[in-house]
Amino acid sequence: MHRKHHLPSKPCGHCRRPFAWRRKWMRCWEEVRYCSERCRREARRAGVTP
């Protein structure tokens, strides 16, 4: 079974939980701020800018 402990991670800009690097974020990892679409929408609704 694969584990993500060796991959980079960072805290979500909305919920502050850590999330790990994903292959789909390979080219834009530096710009990724949120762990999910839900957190991105909620942050936008709340007016939070990390």
Coordinates of C-alpha atoms in Angstrom, one line a residue:
M1 CA 0.0 0.0 0.0
H2 CA 1.3 3.5 -0.9
R3 CA 1.6 6.1 1.8
K4 CA 2.0 9.9 1.3
H5 CA 4.4 10.5 4.1
H6 CA 7.3 11.1 1.7
L7 CA 5.4 13.7 -0.4
P8 CA 5.5 17.4 0.3
S9 CA 2.5 18.9 2.2
K10 CA 1.2 22.3 3.3
P11 CA -1.7 23.6 5.3
C12 CA -5.0 24.5 3.6
G13 CA -5.7 28.2 3.3
H14 CA -9.3 27.7 4.7
C15 CA -9.5 24.7 7.1
R16 CA -5.7 24.8 8.0
R17 CA -5.5 21.0 7.7
P18 CA -2.4 19.6 6.0
F19 CA -2.8 18.2 2.5
A20 CA -0.3 16.3 0.4
W21 CA 1.0 16.9 -3.1
R22 CA -1.0 15.3 -5.9
R23 CA 0.2 14.4 -9.4
K24 CA -2.4 16.7 -11.0
W25 CA -0.7 19.6 -9.1
M26 CA 2.8 18.7 -10.5
R27 CA 3.2 21.9 -12.5
C28 CA 1.3 24.3 -10.2
W29 CA 2.1 23.1 -6.6
E30 CA 3.3 26.5 -5.6
E31 CA 0.0 28.1 -6.5
V32 CA -2.2 25.5 -4.8
R33 CA -3.7 27.0 -1.7
Y34 CA -6.7 24.9 -0.8
C35 CA -7.1 21.1 -0.2
S36 CA -10.4 20.9 -2.0
E37 CA -13.0 22.7 -4.1
R38 CA -15.2 23.0 -1.1
C39 CA -12.5 24.9 0.9
R40 CA -11.8 27.1 -2.1
R41 CA -15.5 28.0 -2.4
E42 CA -15.9 28.6 1.4
A43 CA -12.9 30.8 1.5
R44 CA -14.2 32.8 -1.4
R45 CA -17.6 33.2 0.3
A46 CA -15.9 34.3 3.6
G47 CA -13.6 36.7 1.8
V48 CA -10.4 35.0 3.1
T49 CA -7.2 35.7 1.2
P50 CA -4.3 33.7 2.5

